[in-house]
Amino acid sequence: MTVSKNSNAISIVVVLILLIAVITAVIMINQSNQHKGPAVWSSFVYKNGYTSAAYEMDTDFTDYQSCKVHAQTVSAKYDNAPWQCGSQCRFDSMRQGFECESMVND
């Protein structure tokens, strides 16, 4: 019976170690995905409409309001083309386009 108790104890210890490792990994991944730094906004003006791949992008705006003013100015050059401002945009090579944390147009 001693072997059985030792075997159960070892199994419990191994399961606890694995559980702690998984929890630690999830916490570390979550922390690494959090944005560290000021918000950066990018303007997107879709010259031929939302469905076209032709858009003009400008970046490094410090707030939404300055991005919006710029996007509306560029939009006026293209017959009031649709526009959006996105925060924390980055290029997604899988989609061959930009992906933003949020997109706003109001």
XYZ file of N, CA and C in Angstrom:
318
model
N 0.808 -1.195 0.000
C 0.000 0.000 0.000
C 0.857 1.268 0.000
N 2.055 1.194 0.454
C 2.927 2.342 0.495
C 3.257 2.835 -0.907
N 3.440 1.912 -1.826
C 3.746 2.266 -3.209
C 2.589 3.045 -3.825
N 1.379 2.649 -3.534
C 0.193 3.304 -4.070
C 0.074 4.732 -3.555
N 0.352 4.956 -2.262
C 0.274 6.297 -1.697
C 1.348 7.196 -2.294
N 2.554 6.673 -2.484
C 3.626 7.443 -3.096
C 3.296 7.768 -4.547
N 2.724 6.829 -5.238
C 2.346 7.026 -6.631
C 1.281 8.115 -6.752
N 0.296 8.100 -5.860
C -0.744 9.132 -5.866
C -0.153 10.501 -5.535
N 0.747 10.553 -4.585
C 1.369 11.818 -4.197
C 2.184 12.390 -5.349
N 2.922 11.540 -6.032
C 3.725 11.993 -7.168
C 2.814 12.507 -8.276
N 1.728 11.805 -8.535
C 0.774 12.232 -9.567
C 0.183 13.592 -9.226
N -0.177 13.803 -7.988
C -0.751 15.085 -7.566
C 0.267 16.206 -7.725
N 1.507 15.957 -7.345
C 2.562 16.962 -7.474
C 2.783 17.311 -8.951
N 2.819 16.317 -9.815
C 3.020 16.558 -11.251
C 1.863 17.381 -11.814
N 0.634 17.051 -11.462
C -0.536 17.797 -11.937
C -0.486 19.241 -11.441
N -0.119 19.441 -10.196
C -0.015 20.807 -9.656
C 1.067 21.610 -10.372
N 2.200 20.994 -10.642
C 3.276 21.678 -11.366
C 2.818 22.070 -12.764
N 2.144 21.153 -13.454
C 1.624 21.464 -14.791
C 0.587 22.586 -14.744
N -0.279 22.566 -13.768
C -1.294 23.603 -13.622
C -0.654 24.961 -13.368
N 0.331 24.996 -12.497
C 1.041 26.247 -12.226
C 1.757 26.737 -13.482
N 2.359 25.835 -14.247
C 3.040 26.221 -15.479
C 2.066 26.815 -16.490
N 0.889 26.214 -16.642
C -0.119 26.731 -17.588
C -0.608 28.101 -17.146
N -0.897 28.264 -15.875
C -1.371 29.555 -15.362
C -0.308 30.628 -15.566
N 0.939 30.302 -15.285
C 2.038 31.250 -15.481
C 2.167 31.642 -16.948
N 2.063 30.679 -17.845
C 2.162 30.970 -19.279
C 1.032 31.882 -19.741
N -0.176 31.633 -19.290
C -1.319 32.473 -19.679
C -1.133 33.897 -19.175
N -0.671 34.054 -17.945
C -0.449 35.388 -17.390
C 0.632 36.122 -18.175
N 1.707 35.438 -18.508
C 2.801 36.076 -19.250
C 2.361 36.478 -20.652
N 1.596 35.629 -21.323
C 1.096 35.956 -22.667
C 0.163 37.150 -22.592
N -0.706 37.177 -21.607
C -1.642 38.279 -21.446
C -0.900 39.590 -21.205
N 0.121 39.585 -20.393
C 0.886 40.793 -20.120
C 1.671 41.257 -21.336
N 2.176 40.329 -22.130
C 2.946 40.732 -23.305
C 2.060 41.300 -24.401
N 0.763 40.992 -24.390
C -0.156 41.514 -25.396
C -0.741 42.864 -25.019
N -0.485 43.323 -23.818
C -0.991 44.620 -23.419
C -0.121 45.706 -24.025
N -0.781 46.765 -24.478
C -0.063 47.867 -25.121
C 0.681 48.680 -24.064
N 1.936 48.991 -24.361
C 2.748 49.794 -23.464
C 3.188 51.048 -24.210
N 2.580 52.162 -23.912
C 2.970 53.397 -24.556
C 1.753 54.222 -24.937
N 2.007 55.406 -25.491
C 0.902 56.294 -25.848
C 0.139 55.779 -27.070
N -1.115 56.164 -27.137
C -1.945 55.779 -28.283
C -1.468 56.525 -29.526
N -1.361 55.813 -30.614
C -0.993 56.408 -31.898
C -2.153 56.142 -32.843
N -2.605 57.188 -33.512
C -3.740 57.084 -34.428
C -3.269 57.162 -35.868
N -3.975 56.474 -36.750
C -3.688 56.480 -38.185
C -4.976 56.786 -38.935
N -4.862 57.604 -39.989
C -6.043 57.921 -40.792
C -6.018 57.085 -42.073
N -7.200 56.622 -42.460
C -7.373 55.856 -43.686
C -8.461 56.535 -44.504
N -8.136 56.922 -45.733
C -9.117 57.510 -46.644
C -9.230 56.563 -47.834
N -10.437 56.042 -48.041
C -10.686 55.050 -49.090
C -11.107 55.778 -50.361
N -10.150 56.045 -51.249
C -10.366 56.880 -52.431
C -11.485 56.366 -53.328
N -11.624 55.060 -53.447
C -12.638 54.474 -54.323
C -13.704 53.706 -53.542
N -13.933 54.072 -52.301
C -14.922 53.404 -51.465
C -14.289 52.350 -50.577
N -15.072 51.893 -49.592
C -14.580 50.912 -48.627
C -14.175 49.585 -49.271
N -14.838 49.208 -50.344
C -14.575 47.891 -50.925
C -13.328 47.849 -51.792
N -12.758 49.004 -52.097
C -11.553 49.009 -52.926
C -10.313 48.848 -52.055
N -9.252 48.450 -52.687
C -7.983 48.309 -51.961
C -7.189 49.607 -51.988
N -7.718 50.610 -52.654
C -7.003 51.880 -52.778
C -7.347 52.790 -51.606
N -6.400 52.951 -50.727
C -6.606 53.876 -49.618
C -5.330 54.653 -49.374
N -5.506 55.817 -48.782
C -4.363 56.640 -48.418
C -4.264 56.626 -46.893
N -3.086 56.316 -46.406
C -2.892 56.196 -44.963
C -1.833 57.177 -44.490
N -2.132 57.836 -43.392
C -1.158 58.676 -42.701
C -1.199 58.278 -41.238
N -0.060 58.367 -40.574
C -0.001 57.856 -39.201
C 0.711 58.830 -38.275
N 0.851 58.428 -37.030
C 1.535 59.174 -35.971
C 0.747 60.370 -35.450
N -0.581 60.280 -35.442
C -1.388 61.304 -34.798
C -1.476 60.965 -33.310
N -1.409 61.978 -32.466
C -1.388 61.736 -31.027
C -2.772 61.594 -30.410
N -3.800 62.021 -31.145
C -5.163 61.870 -30.626
C -6.143 61.710 -31.782
N -7.341 61.253 -31.433
C -8.357 60.996 -32.453
C -8.756 62.273 -33.182
N -8.879 63.373 -32.460
C -9.353 64.614 -33.070
C -8.420 65.086 -34.185
N -7.120 65.045 -33.978
C -6.190 65.481 -35.028
C -6.215 64.514 -36.209
N -6.397 63.225 -35.930
C -6.520 62.238 -37.001
C -7.781 62.520 -37.822
N -8.885 62.797 -37.148
C -10.158 63.057 -37.814
C -10.067 64.282 -38.727
N -9.474 65.370 -38.230
C -9.335 66.593 -39.030
C -8.525 66.311 -40.282
N -7.435 65.579 -40.129
C -6.597 65.242 -41.285
C -7.357 64.356 -42.272
N -8.036 63.333 -41.758
C -8.773 62.417 -42.631
C -9.869 63.136 -43.393
N -10.572 64.058 -42.750
C -11.626 64.795 -43.428
C -11.061 65.725 -44.498
N -9.894 66.295 -44.232
C -9.247 67.157 -45.227
C -8.851 66.353 -46.462
N -8.235 65.201 -46.256
C -7.843 64.338 -47.383
C -9.081 63.806 -48.088
N -10.103 63.452 -47.331
C -11.352 62.941 -47.905
C -11.981 63.958 -48.855
N -11.912 65.230 -48.504
C -12.484 66.284 -49.351
C -11.796 66.341 -50.711
N -10.519 65.994 -50.763
C -9.783 65.979 -52.043
C -10.287 64.884 -52.977
N -10.899 63.864 -52.433
C -11.385 62.725 -53.214
C -12.918 62.652 -53.186
N -13.573 63.783 -53.371
C -15.044 63.841 -53.420
C -15.690 63.284 -52.161
N -15.179 63.663 -51.017
C -15.686 63.203 -49.717
C -15.700 61.681 -49.613
N -14.561 61.092 -49.940
C -14.400 59.635 -49.852
C -14.552 59.191 -48.402
N -14.998 57.957 -48.200
C -15.117 57.464 -46.820
C -13.751 57.425 -46.120
N -13.776 57.633 -44.822
C -12.543 57.648 -44.042
C -12.771 56.996 -42.691
N -11.674 56.624 -42.063
C -11.681 56.086 -40.706
C -10.367 56.437 -40.039
N -10.400 56.498 -38.723
C -9.176 56.637 -37.939
C -9.047 55.401 -37.063
N -7.852 54.848 -37.017
C -7.610 53.651 -36.228
C -6.525 53.887 -35.199
N -6.686 53.250 -34.038
C -5.647 53.375 -33.012
C -4.826 52.095 -32.946
N -3.548 52.269 -32.711
C -2.592 51.164 -32.575
C -2.632 50.231 -33.784
N -2.473 50.779 -34.969
C -2.507 49.985 -36.200
C -1.144 49.362 -36.471
N -1.178 48.179 -37.037
C 0.054 47.491 -37.420
C -0.236 46.687 -38.679
N 0.792 46.426 -39.442
C 0.632 45.686 -40.690
C 0.488 44.198 -40.393
N -0.522 43.582 -40.982
C -0.771 42.152 -40.830
C -0.366 41.475 -42.138
N 0.751 40.765 -42.121
C 1.262 40.158 -43.355
C 0.363 39.042 -43.873
N -0.396 38.402 -42.988
C -1.297 37.337 -43.435
C -2.435 37.904 -44.284
N -2.935 39.056 -43.914
C -4.042 39.690 -44.631
C -3.562 40.705 -45.655
N -2.280 41.021 -45.638
C -1.686 42.022 -46.517
C -2.380 43.375 -46.361
N -2.591 43.764 -45.124
C -3.214 45.045 -44.830
C -2.994 45.413 -43.379
N -3.546 46.539 -42.992
C -3.377 47.019 -41.622
C -4.512 46.537 -40.736
N -4.152 46.247 -39.498
C -5.119 45.836 -38.482
C -4.964 46.797 -37.315
N -6.099 47.316 -36.834
C -6.072 48.292 -35.747
C -6.857 47.764 -34.559
N -6.475 48.247 -33.371
C -7.217 47.844 -32.178
C -8.636 48.372 -32.225
N -8.811 49.598 -32.725
C -10.154 50.148 -32.897
C -10.179 51.070 -34.103
N -11.335 51.122 -34.763
C -11.528 51.996 -35.917
C -12.731 52.882 -35.608
N -12.578 54.194 -35.857
C -13.630 55.146 -35.524
C -13.876 56.049 -36.713
N -15.145 56.403 -36.925
C -15.536 57.373 -37.932
C -16.826 58.020 -37.443
N -16.704 59.167 -36.817
C -17.927 59.869 -36.380
C -17.891 61.331 -36.733
